[in-house]
Coordinates of N, CA and C in Angstrom, one line a residue:
Chain A
X1 N -15.2 -6.9 15.2 CA -14.6 -5.8 14.4 C -14.3 -6.2 13.0
X2 N -14.7 -5.3 12.0 CA -14.3 -5.6 10.7 C -12.9 -5.2 10.4
X3 N -12.3 -6.0 9.5 CA -10.9 -5.7 9.2 C -10.2 -6.8 8.4
X4 N -8.9 -6.6 8.2 CA -8.1 -7.5 7.5 C -7.0 -7.9 8.4
X5 N -6.8 -9.2 8.5 CA -5.8 -9.8 9.4 C -4.8 -10.6 8.7
X6 N -3.5 -10.3 9.0 CA -2.4 -11.1 8.5 C -1.7 -11.8 9.7
X7 N -1.3 -13.0 9.4 CA -0.5 -13.8 10.4 C 0.5 -14.7 9.7
X8 N 1.6 -15.0 10.4 CA 2.0 -14.4 11.6 C 2.6 -13.0 11.4
X9 N 2.9 -12.3 12.4 CA 3.5 -10.9 12.3 C 5.0 -11.1 11.9
X10 N 5.7 -12.1 12.5 CA 7.1 -12.3 12.1 C 7.2 -13.8 11.8
X11 N 8.0 -14.1 10.8 CA 8.2 -15.4 10.3 C 9.7 -15.6 9.8
X12 N 10.2 -16.7 10.3 CA 11.6 -17.1 9.9 C 11.6 -18.4 9.1
X13 N 12.3 -18.4 8.1 CA 12.3 -19.6 7.2 C 13.8 -19.9 6.9
X14 N 14.0 -21.2 6.8 CA 15.3 -21.6 6.3 C 15.3 -21.6 4.8
X15 N 16.5 -21.4 4.2 CA 16.6 -21.5 2.7 C 16.1 -22.8 2.2
X16 N 15.4 -22.8 1.1 CA 14.9 -24.0 0.5 C 13.5 -24.4 1.0
X17 N 13.0 -23.7 2.0 CA 11.7 -24.1 2.5 C 10.6 -23.2 1.9
X18 N 9.4 -23.8 1.7 CA 8.2 -23.0 1.3 C 7.6 -22.5 2.6
X19 N 6.9 -21.4 2.5 CA 6.2 -20.9 3.7 C 5.0 -20.2 3.2
X20 N 3.9 -20.3 4.0 CA 2.6 -19.7 3.6 C 2.2 -18.6 4.6
X21 N 1.9 -17.4 4.0 CA 1.4 -16.3 4.8 C -0.1 -16.2 4.7
X22 N -0.7 -16.0 5.9 CA -2.2 -15.9 5.9 C -2.7 -14.5 5.8
X23 N -3.8 -14.4 5.1 CA -4.5 -13.1 5.0 C -6.0 -13.4 5.0
X24 N -6.7 -12.8 6.0 CA -8.2 -13.0 6.1 C -8.9 -11.7 6.3
X25 N -10.0 -11.5 5.6 CA -10.8 -10.3 5.7 C -12.2 -10.6 5.9
X26 N -12.9 -9.8 6.8 CA -14.3 -9.9 7.0 C -15.1 -8.7 6.6
X27 N -14.5 -8.0 5.6 CA -15.1 -6.7 5.1 C -16.0 -7.0 3.9
X28 N -16.2 -8.2 3.5 CA -17.0 -8.6 2.3 C -16.4 -8.0 1.0
X29 N -15.1 -7.8 1.0 CA -14.5 -7.2 -0.2 C -14.3 -8.2 -1.3
X30 N -14.5 -7.8 -2.5 CA -14.3 -8.8 -3.6 C -12.8 -8.9 -3.9
X31 N -12.1 -7.8 -3.9 CA -10.7 -7.8 -4.4 C -9.7 -7.9 -3.2
X32 N -8.7 -8.7 -3.4 CA -7.6 -8.9 -2.4 C -6.2 -8.8 -3.2
X33 N -5.2 -8.3 -2.4 CA -3.9 -8.1 -3.1 C -2.8 -8.5 -2.1
X34 N -1.7 -8.9 -2.7 CA -0.5 -9.1 -1.9 C 0.6 -8.2 -2.5
X35 N 1.3 -7.5 -1.6 CA 2.4 -6.6 -1.9 C 3.6 -7.0 -1.1
X36 N 4.7 -6.6 -1.7 CA 6.0 -6.7 -1.0 C 6.6 -5.4 -0.9
X37 N 7.2 -5.1 0.3 CA 7.8 -3.8 0.6 C 9.2 -4.0 1.0
X38 N 10.1 -3.4 0.3 CA 11.5 -3.4 0.6 C 12.0 -2.0 1.0
X39 N 13.0 -1.9 1.8 CA 13.5 -0.5 2.2 C 13.8 0.4 1.0
X40 N 13.2 1.6 1.1 CA 13.5 2.6 0.0 C 12.7 2.4 -1.3
X41 N 11.8 1.4 -1.3 CA 11.0 1.1 -2.5 C 9.6 1.2 -2.2
X42 N 8.8 1.5 -3.2 CA 7.4 1.5 -3.1 C 6.9 0.1 -3.0
X43 N 5.6 -0.1 -2.6 CA 5.0 -1.4 -2.6 C 4.9 -2.0 -4.0
X44 N 5.3 -3.2 -4.1 CA 5.2 -3.9 -5.4 C 4.2 -5.0 -5.4
X45 N 3.4 -5.1 -6.4 CA 2.3 -6.0 -6.5 C 2.8 -7.4 -6.8
X46 N 2.4 -8.4 -6.0 CA 2.8 -9.8 -6.3 C 1.7 -10.5 -7.0
X47 N 0.5 -10.6 -6.4 CA -0.6 -11.2 -7.0 C -1.9 -10.4 -6.5
X48 N -2.9 -10.5 -7.3 CA -4.2 -10.0 -6.9 C -5.3 -10.9 -7.4
X49 N -6.4 -10.7 -6.7 CA -7.6 -11.5 -7.0 C -8.8 -10.6 -6.9
X50 N -9.6 -10.6 -8.0 CA -10.8 -9.7 -8.0 C -12.1 -10.5 -7.7
X51 N -12.0 -11.8 -7.7 CA -13.1 -12.7 -7.4 C -12.7 -14.0 -7.0
X52 N -13.5 -14.7 -6.2 CA -13.2 -16.1 -5.8 C -12.8 -17.0 -6.9
X53 N -11.8 -17.8 -6.7 CA -11.4 -18.8 -7.7 C -10.7 -18.2 -8.9
X54 N -10.3 -16.9 -8.8 CA -9.6 -16.3 -9.9 C -8.5 -15.4 -9.3
X55 N -7.3 -15.4 -9.9 CA -6.3 -14.5 -9.5 C -5.4 -14.2 -10.6
X56 N -4.6 -13.1 -10.5 CA -3.8 -12.7 -11.6 C -2.4 -12.3 -11.1
X57 N -1.4 -12.5 -11.9 CA 0.0 -12.2 -11.5 C 0.1 -10.7 -11.5
X58 N 0.9 -10.2 -10.5 CA 1.3 -8.8 -10.5 C 2.6 -8.6 -11.1
X59 N 3.4 -7.6 -10.6 CA 4.6 -7.3 -11.3 C 5.8 -8.2 -10.9
X60 N 5.7 -8.8 -9.8 CA 6.8 -9.6 -9.3 C 6.3 -11.0 -8.8
X61 N 5.6 -11.7 -9.6 CA 4.9 -13.0 -9.2 C 5.9 -14.2 -9.1
X62 N 7.0 -14.1 -9.7 CA 7.9 -15.2 -9.8 C 8.4 -15.7 -8.4
X63 N 8.2 -17.0 -8.1 CA 8.6 -17.5 -6.8 C 7.5 -17.5 -5.8
X64 N 6.3 -17.0 -6.2 CA 5.2 -16.9 -5.3 C 4.0 -17.7 -5.9
X65 N 3.1 -18.1 -5.0 CA 1.8 -18.7 -5.5 C 0.7 -18.3 -4.5
X66 N -0.5 -18.3 -5.0 CA -1.7 -17.9 -4.2 C -2.8 -18.8 -4.5
X67 N -3.9 -18.7 -3.7 CA -5.1 -19.4 -3.9 C -6.2 -18.5 -3.4
X68 N -7.4 -18.6 -4.0 CA -8.6 -17.8 -3.5 C -9.8 -18.7 -3.6
X69 N -9.8 -19.7 -2.6 CA -10.9 -20.6 -2.6 C -12.1 -20.0 -1.8
X70 N -11.9 -19.1 -1.0 CA -13.0 -18.4 -0.3 C -12.8 -16.9 -0.4
X71 N -13.9 -16.2 -0.4 CA -13.9 -14.7 -0.5 C -13.0 -14.1 0.6
X72 N -13.1 -14.7 1.8 CA -12.4 -14.1 2.9 C -10.9 -14.3 3.0
X73 N -10.4 -15.2 2.2 CA -9.1 -15.7 2.4 C -8.2 -15.6 1.2
X74 N -7.0 -15.2 1.3 CA -6.1 -15.1 0.1 C -4.7 -15.4 0.6
X75 N -4.3 -16.6 0.9 CA -3.0 -17.0 1.4 C -1.9 -16.9 0.3
X76 N -0.8 -16.5 0.7 CA 0.4 -16.4 -0.2 C 1.5 -17.4 0.2
X77 N 1.9 -18.2 -0.8 CA 3.0 -19.1 -0.5 C 4.3 -18.6 -1.1
X78 N 5.3 -18.4 -0.3 CA 6.6 -18.0 -0.8 C 7.4 -19.3 -1.0
X79 N 7.8 -19.6 -2.2 CA 8.4 -20.9 -2.5 C 9.9 -20.7 -2.5
X80 N 10.6 -21.9 -2.6 CA 12.0 -21.9 -2.6 C 12.6 -21.3 -3.9
X81 N 11.7 -21.1 -4.8 CA 12.2 -20.5 -6.1 C 12.3 -19.0 -6.0
X82 N 11.8 -18.4 -4.9 CA 12.0 -16.9 -4.7 C 13.4 -16.7 -4.2
X83 N 14.1 -15.9 -5.0 CA 15.6 -15.8 -4.8 C 15.9 -14.9 -3.6
X84 N 15.0 -13.9 -3.3 CA 15.3 -12.9 -2.3 C 14.1 -12.7 -1.5
X85 N 13.6 -13.7 -0.7 CA 12.3 -13.6 0.0 C 12.2 -12.7 1.2
X86 N 13.4 -12.3 1.8 CA 13.3 -11.5 3.0 C 12.7 -10.1 2.7
X87 N 11.6 -9.8 3.3 CA 10.9 -8.6 3.0 C 9.7 -8.5 4.0
X88 N 9.0 -7.3 3.9 CA 7.8 -7.1 4.6 C 6.7 -7.3 3.6
X89 N 5.7 -8.2 4.0 CA 4.6 -8.5 3.0 C 3.3 -7.9 3.6
X90 N 2.6 -7.2 2.7 CA 1.4 -6.6 3.0 C 0.2 -7.2 2.2
X91 N -0.9 -7.5 2.8 CA -2.1 -7.9 2.2 C -3.1 -6.8 2.2
X92 N -3.9 -6.6 1.2 CA -4.9 -5.6 1.2 C -6.2 -6.1 0.5
X93 N -7.3 -5.4 0.8 CA -8.5 -5.8 0.2 C -9.3 -4.5 -0.1
X94 N -10.2 -4.6 -1.1 CA -11.0 -3.4 -1.5 C -12.2 -3.9 -2.2
X95 N -13.2 -3.0 -2.3 CA -14.3 -3.2 -3.1 C -13.9 -3.0 -4.6
X96 N -14.8 -3.4 -5.5 CA -14.4 -3.4 -6.9 C -14.4 -1.9 -7.4
X97 N -15.1 -1.0 -6.7 CA -15.2 0.3 -7.2 C -14.2 1.2 -6.6
X98 N -14.4 2.5 -6.7 CA -13.4 3.5 -6.2 C -13.4 3.7 -4.7
X99 N -13.1 2.7 -4.0 CA -13.0 2.9 -2.5 C -11.6 2.6 -2.1
X100 N -11.3 3.0 -0.8 CA -10.0 2.8 -0.4 C -9.6 1.3 -0.2
X101 N -8.4 1.0 -0.3 CA -7.9 -0.3 0.0 C -7.5 -0.4 1.5
X102 N -7.9 -1.4 2.2 CA -7.6 -1.6 3.6 C -6.4 -2.6 3.6
X103 N -5.4 -2.3 4.4 CA -4.2 -3.1 4.6 C -4.2 -3.9 5.9
X104 N -3.6 -5.0 5.8 CA -3.3 -5.7 7.1 C -2.1 -5.1 7.7
X105 N -1.7 -5.7 8.9 CA -0.6 -5.1 9.6 C 0.8 -5.7 9.1
X106 N 0.8 -6.6 8.2 CA 2.0 -7.0 7.6 C 2.6 -8.2 8.2
X107 N 3.4 -8.9 7.4 CA 4.2 -10.1 7.9 C 5.6 -9.8 7.5
X108 N 6.5 -9.8 8.5 CA 7.9 -9.7 8.2 C 8.6 -11.0 8.1
X109 N 9.0 -11.4 6.9 CA 9.6 -12.7 6.6 C 11.1 -12.5 6.5
X110 N 11.8 -13.4 7.2 CA 13.3 -13.4 7.2 C 13.7 -14.8 6.9
X111 N 14.6 -14.9 5.9 CA 15.2 -16.2 5.6 C 16.5 -16.3 6.2
X112 N 16.7 -17.4 7.0 CA 17.9 -17.5 7.7 C 18.7 -18.7 7.2
Chain B
X1 N 5.2 5.0 -19.1 CA 5.2 4.1 -18.0 C 4.5 4.7 -16.8
X2 N 3.6 4.0 -16.2 CA 2.9 4.6 -15.0 C 3.9 4.7 -13.8
X3 N 4.0 5.9 -13.3 CA 4.9 6.1 -12.2 C 4.3 7.1 -11.2
X4 N 4.7 7.0 -10.0 CA 4.3 7.9 -8.9 C 5.6 8.3 -8.2
X5 N 5.9 9.6 -8.2 CA 7.1 10.1 -7.6 C 6.8 11.0 -6.4
X6 N 7.4 10.8 -5.3 CA 7.2 11.7 -4.1 C 8.4 12.4 -3.7
X7 N 8.2 13.6 -3.2 CA 9.3 14.4 -2.6 C 8.8 15.2 -1.4
X8 N 9.7 15.5 -0.5 CA 11.1 15.0 -0.4 C 11.1 13.5 0.0
X9 N 12.2 12.8 -0.1 CA 12.3 11.5 0.4 C 12.2 11.4 1.9
X10 N 12.7 12.4 2.6 CA 12.6 12.4 4.0 C 12.5 13.9 4.5
X11 N 12.0 14.1 5.6 CA 11.7 15.4 6.1 C 11.7 15.4 7.6
X12 N 12.4 16.4 8.2 CA 12.5 16.5 9.7 C 11.9 17.9 10.0
X13 N 10.9 17.9 10.9 CA 10.3 19.2 11.3 C 10.2 19.2 12.9
X14 N 10.0 20.4 13.4 CA 9.7 20.5 14.9 C 8.2 20.4 15.1
X15 N 7.9 19.9 16.3 CA 6.5 19.8 16.7 C 5.8 21.1 16.6
X16 N 4.6 21.1 16.1 CA 3.9 22.3 16.0 C 4.0 23.0 14.6
X17 N 5.0 22.7 13.9 CA 5.2 23.3 12.6 C 4.3 22.6 11.5
X18 N 4.1 23.3 10.4 CA 3.4 22.7 9.2 C 4.4 22.2 8.2
X19 N 3.9 21.3 7.4 CA 4.7 20.8 6.3 C 3.9 20.4 5.1
X20 N 4.5 20.3 4.0 CA 3.8 19.9 2.7 C 4.6 18.8 2.0
X21 N 3.9 17.7 1.7 CA 4.5 16.6 0.9 C 4.0 16.7 -0.5
X22 N 4.9 16.3 -1.4 CA 4.5 16.4 -2.8 C 4.4 15.0 -3.5
X23 N 3.5 14.9 -4.5 CA 3.3 13.7 -5.3 C 3.1 14.1 -6.7
X24 N 3.9 13.6 -7.6 CA 3.7 13.8 -9.0 C 3.5 12.4 -9.7
X25 N 2.6 12.3 -10.6 CA 2.3 11.0 -11.2 C 2.1 11.1 -12.7
X26 N 2.4 10.0 -13.4 CA 2.2 9.9 -14.8 C 1.3 8.8 -15.2
X27 N 0.4 8.4 -14.2 CA -0.5 7.3 -14.4 C -1.7 7.7 -15.4
X28 N -1.9 6.8 -16.3 CA -3.1 7.1 -17.2 C -3.6 5.7 -17.7
X29 N -4.9 5.6 -17.7 CA -5.9 6.6 -17.3 C -6.1 6.6 -15.8
X30 N -6.3 7.8 -15.3 CA -6.4 8.1 -13.9 C -7.7 7.8 -13.3
X31 N -7.8 7.1 -12.2 CA -9.0 6.9 -11.5 C -9.1 7.7 -10.2
X32 N -8.2 7.5 -9.3 CA -8.2 8.3 -8.1 C -6.8 8.3 -7.5
X33 N -6.6 9.2 -6.5 CA -5.4 9.3 -5.8 C -5.6 9.2 -4.3
X34 N -4.8 8.5 -3.6 CA -4.9 8.3 -2.2 C -3.6 8.6 -1.5
X35 N -3.8 9.1 -0.3 CA -2.6 9.3 0.6 C -2.8 8.3 1.8
X36 N -1.7 7.6 2.1 CA -1.7 6.7 3.2 C -0.6 7.1 4.2
X37 N -0.9 6.8 5.5 CA 0.1 6.9 6.5 C 0.6 5.5 6.9
X38 N 1.9 5.3 7.0 CA 2.4 4.0 7.4 C 3.4 4.2 8.6
X39 N 3.0 3.7 9.7 CA 3.9 3.7 10.8 C 4.9 2.5 10.6
X40 N 6.1 2.6 11.2 CA 7.1 1.6 11.0 C 6.6 0.3 11.4
X41 N 6.8 -0.7 10.5 CA 6.4 -2.1 10.8 C 4.9 -2.4 10.8
X42 N 4.1 -1.4 10.3 CA 2.7 -1.6 10.3 C 2.1 -1.4 8.9
X43 N 0.9 -1.8 8.7 CA 0.3 -1.6 7.4 C -0.2 -0.2 7.2
X44 N -0.2 0.3 5.9 CA -0.6 1.7 5.6 C -2.1 1.9 6.0
X45 N -2.4 3.1 6.4 CA -3.8 3.5 6.8 C -4.2 4.7 5.9
X46 N -5.4 4.6 5.4 CA -5.8 5.6 4.4 C -6.1 6.9 5.2
X47 N -5.6 8.1 4.6 CA -5.9 9.4 5.1 C -6.9 10.1 4.2
X48 N -6.8 10.0 2.9 CA -7.7 10.6 2.0 C -7.8 9.9 0.7
X49 N -8.9 10.0 0.0 CA -9.0 9.5 -1.4 C -9.6 10.6 -2.2
X50 N -9.0 10.9 -3.4 CA -9.5 12.0 -4.2 C -9.7 11.5 -5.6
X51 N -10.9 11.8 -6.2 CA -11.2 11.5 -7.6 C -10.8 12.7 -8.5
X52 N -11.0 12.5 -9.8 CA -10.6 13.5 -10.8 C -11.3 14.8 -10.5
X53 N -12.5 14.8 -10.1 CA -13.2 16.1 -9.9 C -12.9 16.9 -8.6
X54 N -12.2 16.2 -7.7 CA -12.0 16.9 -6.4 C -10.6 17.5 -6.5
X55 N -10.5 18.8 -5.9 CA -9.2 19.4 -5.9 C -8.7 19.7 -4.5
X56 N -9.5 19.5 -3.5 CA -9.0 19.6 -2.1 C -9.9 18.7 -1.2
X57 N -9.3 18.1 -0.2 CA -10.0 17.3 0.8 C -9.3 17.3 2.1
X58 N -10.0 17.5 3.2 CA -9.4 17.6 4.5 C -9.8 16.4 5.4
X59 N -8.9 16.0 6.2 CA -9.2 15.0 7.2 C -8.4 15.4 8.5
X60 N -9.1 16.2 9.3 CA -8.5 16.7 10.5 C -7.3 17.7 10.1
X61 N -6.1 17.4 10.6 CA -5.0 18.3 10.3 C -4.4 18.0 9.0
X62 N -4.9 17.0 8.3 CA -4.4 16.7 7.0 C -5.3 17.3 5.9
X63 N -4.6 18.0 4.9 CA -5.4 18.5 3.7 C -4.6 18.1 2.5
X64 N -5.4 17.4 1.6 CA -4.8 16.9 0.4 C -5.3 17.8 -0.8
X65 N -4.5 18.1 -1.8 CA -4.9 18.8 -3.0 C -4.6 17.9 -4.2
X66 N -5.3 18.2 -5.2 CA -5.1 17.4 -6.5 C -5.3 18.4 -7.6
X67 N -4.3 18.4 -8.5 CA -4.4 19.2 -9.8 C -4.3 18.1 -10.9
X68 N -5.4 17.7 -11.4 CA -5.4 16.7 -12.4 C -4.8 17.1 -13.8
X69 N -4.8 18.4 -14.0 CA -4.2 18.9 -15.2 C -2.7 18.7 -15.2
X70 N -2.0 19.1 -14.1 CA -0.6 19.0 -14.0 C -0.2 17.7 -13.4
X71 N -1.1 16.9 -13.0 CA -0.9 15.5 -12.4 C 0.0 15.7 -11.1
X72 N -0.4 16.5 -10.2 CA 0.3 16.8 -9.0 C -0.7 16.7 -7.8
X73 N -0.2 16.2 -6.7 CA -1.0 16.3 -5.5 C 0.0 16.7 -4.3
X74 N -0.6 17.2 -3.3 CA 0.1 17.6 -2.1 C -0.6 17.1 -0.9
X75 N 0.1 16.9 0.2 CA -0.5 16.6 1.5 C 0.1 17.6 2.5
X76 N -0.8 18.4 3.0 CA -0.3 19.4 4.0 C -0.7 19.0 5.4
X77 N 0.2 19.0 6.2 CA 0.0 18.6 7.6 C 0.2 19.9 8.5
X78 N -0.9 20.2 9.2 CA -0.9 21.4 10.0 C -0.6 21.1 11.5
X79 N 0.1 22.0 12.1 CA 0.4 21.9 13.6 C 0.9 20.4 13.9
X80 N 2.0 20.1 13.4 CA 2.4 18.7 13.5 C 2.6 18.2 14.9
X81 N 2.4 16.9 15.1 CA 2.5 16.3 16.4 C 3.5 15.1 16.3
X82 N 4.0 14.7 17.4 CA 5.0 13.7 17.4 C 4.5 12.4 16.8
X83 N 3.2 12.2 16.9 CA 2.6 11.0 16.4 C 2.4 11.0 14.8
X84 N 2.7 12.2 14.3 CA 2.7 12.3 12.8 C 4.0 11.6 12.2
X85 N 5.0 11.3 13.0 CA 6.2 10.7 12.5 C 5.8 9.3 11.9
X86 N 6.0 9.2 10.6 CA 5.6 8.0 9.8 C 6.1 8.2 8.4
X87 N 5.8 7.2 7.6 CA 6.0 7.4 6.1 C 4.6 7.7 5.5
X88 N 4.6 8.6 4.5 CA 3.4 9.0 3.9 C 3.5 8.6 2.4
X89 N 2.5 7.8 2.0 CA 2.6 7.1 0.7 C 1.5 7.7 -0.2
X90 N 1.9 8.1 -1.4 CA 0.9 8.5 -2.4 C 0.6 7.3 -3.3
X91 N -0.6 7.0 -3.6 CA -1.0 5.9 -4.4 C -2.0 6.3 -5.4
X92 N -1.8 6.0 -6.7 CA -2.7 6.3 -7.8 C -3.3 5.1 -8.3
X93 N -4.6 5.1 -8.5 CA -5.3 4.0 -9.1 C -5.6 4.2 -10.5
X94 N -5.3 3.2 -11.3 CA -5.5 3.3 -12.8 C -6.7 2.5 -13.2
X95 N -7.5 3.0 -14.1 CA -8.6 2.3 -14.6 C -8.1 1.2 -15.5
X96 N -8.9 0.2 -15.7 CA -8.5 -0.9 -16.7 C -8.8 -2.2 -16.1
X97 N -8.6 -3.2 -16.8 CA -8.9 -4.6 -16.3 C -7.9 -5.1 -15.3
X98 N -6.8 -4.4 -15.2 CA -5.8 -4.9 -14.2 C -6.1 -4.3 -12.8
X99 N -6.9 -3.2 -12.8 CA -7.3 -2.6 -11.5 C -6.1 -2.4 -10.6
X100 N -5.1 -1.7 -11.1 CA -3.9 -1.6 -10.4 C -3.8 -0.3 -9.5
X101 N -3.1 -0.5 -8.4 CA -2.7 0.6 -7.6 C -1.2 0.8 -7.8
X102 N -0.8 2.0 -8.1 CA 0.6 2.3 -8.3 C 1.1 3.2 -7.1
X103 N 2.1 2.6 -6.4 CA 2.6 3.2 -5.2 C 3.8 4.1 -5.4
X104 N 3.8 5.3 -4.7 CA 5.1 6.0 -4.6 C 6.0 5.4 -3.6
X105 N 7.2 5.8 -3.5 CA 8.1 5.3 -2.5 C 8.0 5.9 -1.1
X106 N 7.2 6.9 -1.0 CA 6.9 7.5 0.3 C 7.8 8.6 0.7
X107 N 7.3 9.4 1.6 CA 8.1 10.4 2.3 C 8.2 10.1 3.7
X108 N 9.4 10.0 4.3 CA 9.6 9.6 5.7 C 9.6 10.9 6.5
X109 N 8.6 11.1 7.3 CA 8.5 12.4 8.1 C 8.9 12.0 9.6
X110 N 9.7 12.9 10.1 CA 10.1 12.8 11.5 C 9.8 14.1 12.2
X111 N 9.0 14.0 13.3 CA 8.6 15.2 14.0 C 9.4 15.2 15.4
X112 N 10.2 16.2 15.6 CA 10.9 16.2 16.9 C 10.3 17.3 17.8
X113 N 10.5 17.0 19.1 CA 9.9 18.0 20.1 C 10.8 19.2 20.2

């Protein structure tokens, strides 16, 4: 089945620890995105990548890092520098033209 | 500033009734507008995508409209079902080298029997 897969679905982290969220797609999409969703707010863009080995900061990149070594994979690392990391994280991918973005099922990160 | 505003914030209707959700945007330059359905704790799923030249598009019981002049869109749900309970998110894509999607905060719809 073609699609976009995020793992894990739930993640708990202690304060001061880095954690990496996985996002894999087999849709052959060039562009991949990471969003953060908080209650009562729209999705906010963290990082995006339009091509392998290239990525750009979104609106709220501080405290996050990404890599795009393969077309299929766009992992997000939440570092200890992120002051309020507890949130629902969504990964998406799309073709470079005017087609829909496909979303993963999300990872809920909780800092304990 | 590029913004997407949705109304109402939340809506409760009875099963079988129709409803209309609104989306106003100030995004420029405009590329396309999408409506997504997001179940609680899940990723959004696309319902429709509309470009500048389209003013109505249907997907089963969902019908989206777009008025590019007034920068407004609506999503009409006909004969609602319990499974329609979800958040509906309006997303506008802007042209440019940032290739950005601007998300509304969504309308939370609850359908009761």
